[in-house]
CSV table of C-alpha atoms in Angstrom, one decimal:
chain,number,residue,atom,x,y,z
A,1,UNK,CA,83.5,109.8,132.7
A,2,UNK,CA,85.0,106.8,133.9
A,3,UNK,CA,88.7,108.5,134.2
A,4,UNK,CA,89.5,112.3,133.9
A,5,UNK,CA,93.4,111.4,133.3
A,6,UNK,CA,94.5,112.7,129.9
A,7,UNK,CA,95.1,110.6,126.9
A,8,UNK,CA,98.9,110.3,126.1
A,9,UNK,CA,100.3,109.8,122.1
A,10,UNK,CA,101.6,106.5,123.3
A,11,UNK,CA,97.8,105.4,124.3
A,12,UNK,CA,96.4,106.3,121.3
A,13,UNK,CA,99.4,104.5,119.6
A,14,UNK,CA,98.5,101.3,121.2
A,15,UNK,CA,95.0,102.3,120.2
A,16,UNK,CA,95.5,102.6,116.6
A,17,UNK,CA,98.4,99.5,116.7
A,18,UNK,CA,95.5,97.2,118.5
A,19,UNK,CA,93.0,98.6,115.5
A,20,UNK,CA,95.5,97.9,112.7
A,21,UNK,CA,96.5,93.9,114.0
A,22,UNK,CA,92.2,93.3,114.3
A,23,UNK,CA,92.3,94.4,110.7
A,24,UNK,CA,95.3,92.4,110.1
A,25,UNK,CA,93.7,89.2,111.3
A,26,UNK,CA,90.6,89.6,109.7
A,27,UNK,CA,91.6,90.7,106.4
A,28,UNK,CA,91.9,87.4,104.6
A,29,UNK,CA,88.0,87.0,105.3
A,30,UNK,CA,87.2,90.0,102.9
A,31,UNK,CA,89.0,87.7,99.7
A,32,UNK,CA,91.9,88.3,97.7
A,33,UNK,CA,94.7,91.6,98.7
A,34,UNK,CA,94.4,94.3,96.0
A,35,UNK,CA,97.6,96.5,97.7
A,36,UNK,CA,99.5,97.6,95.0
A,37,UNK,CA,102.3,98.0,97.7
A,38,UNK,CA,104.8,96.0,99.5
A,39,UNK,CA,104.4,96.4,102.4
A,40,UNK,CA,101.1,96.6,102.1
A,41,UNK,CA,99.3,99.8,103.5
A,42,UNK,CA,98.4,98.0,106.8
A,43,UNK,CA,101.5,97.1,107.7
A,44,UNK,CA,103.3,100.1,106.6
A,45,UNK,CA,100.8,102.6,108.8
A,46,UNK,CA,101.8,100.1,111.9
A,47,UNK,CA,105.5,100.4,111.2
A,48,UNK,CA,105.4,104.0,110.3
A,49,UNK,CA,103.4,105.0,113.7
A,50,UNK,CA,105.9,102.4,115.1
A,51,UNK,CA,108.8,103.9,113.5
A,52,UNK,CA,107.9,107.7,114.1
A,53,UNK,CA,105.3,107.9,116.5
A,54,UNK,CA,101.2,108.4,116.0
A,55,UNK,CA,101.5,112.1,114.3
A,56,UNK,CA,104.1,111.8,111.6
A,57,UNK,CA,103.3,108.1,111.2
A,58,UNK,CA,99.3,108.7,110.8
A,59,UNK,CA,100.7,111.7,108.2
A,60,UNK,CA,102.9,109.0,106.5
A,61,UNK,CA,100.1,106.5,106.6
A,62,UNK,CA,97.5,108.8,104.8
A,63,UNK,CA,100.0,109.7,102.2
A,64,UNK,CA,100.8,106.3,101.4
A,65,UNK,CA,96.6,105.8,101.2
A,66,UNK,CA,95.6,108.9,99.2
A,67,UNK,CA,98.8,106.8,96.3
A,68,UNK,CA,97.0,103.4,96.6
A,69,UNK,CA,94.9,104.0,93.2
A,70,UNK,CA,94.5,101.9,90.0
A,71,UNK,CA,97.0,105.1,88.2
A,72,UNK,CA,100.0,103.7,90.4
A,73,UNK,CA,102.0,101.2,89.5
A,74,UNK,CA,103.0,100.8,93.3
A,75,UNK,CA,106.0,98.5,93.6
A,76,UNK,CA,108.1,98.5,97.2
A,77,UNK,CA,107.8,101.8,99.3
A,78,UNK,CA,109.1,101.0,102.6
A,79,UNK,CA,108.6,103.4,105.8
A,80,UNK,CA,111.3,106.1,105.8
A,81,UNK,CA,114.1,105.7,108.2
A,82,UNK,CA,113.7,107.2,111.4
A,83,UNK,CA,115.3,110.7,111.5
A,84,UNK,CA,116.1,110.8,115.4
């Protein structure tokens, strides 16, 4: 192990934010957006984990995957507001 210190939720945040702006810049290399979203599902997992932290934002983020299907009509969903 290079480092026994434990991994805090705003590490993995940066983790999963660094992840999410890769995919973000490569994206347009894989052709044309099919999101039925705005914003589309990228953007709102990094403002949702932004917005509410890695737990509640990856829950938010999955939700908002699991409704991205040719059966929606999508349409603007926007991250929820913050309840703190």
């Amino acid at each position: 192990m290079l480092n026994d210190a434990p991994v805090t939720a705003a590490a993995v945040e940066k983790g999963v934010n660094a992840v999410s702006a890769v995919y973000r810049f490569f994206r347009p290399l894989l052709g044309p957006r099919a999101c039925r979203f705005h914003p589309t599902c990228s953007e709102y997992s990094f403002q949702s984990i932004k917005r509410h932290g890695i737990l509640r934002g990856a829950l938010l983020s999955a939700s908002r995957i699991v409704r991205c299907h040719p059966w929606n009509p999508g349409g603007h969903d926007p991250v929820p507001p913050s309840s703190r």
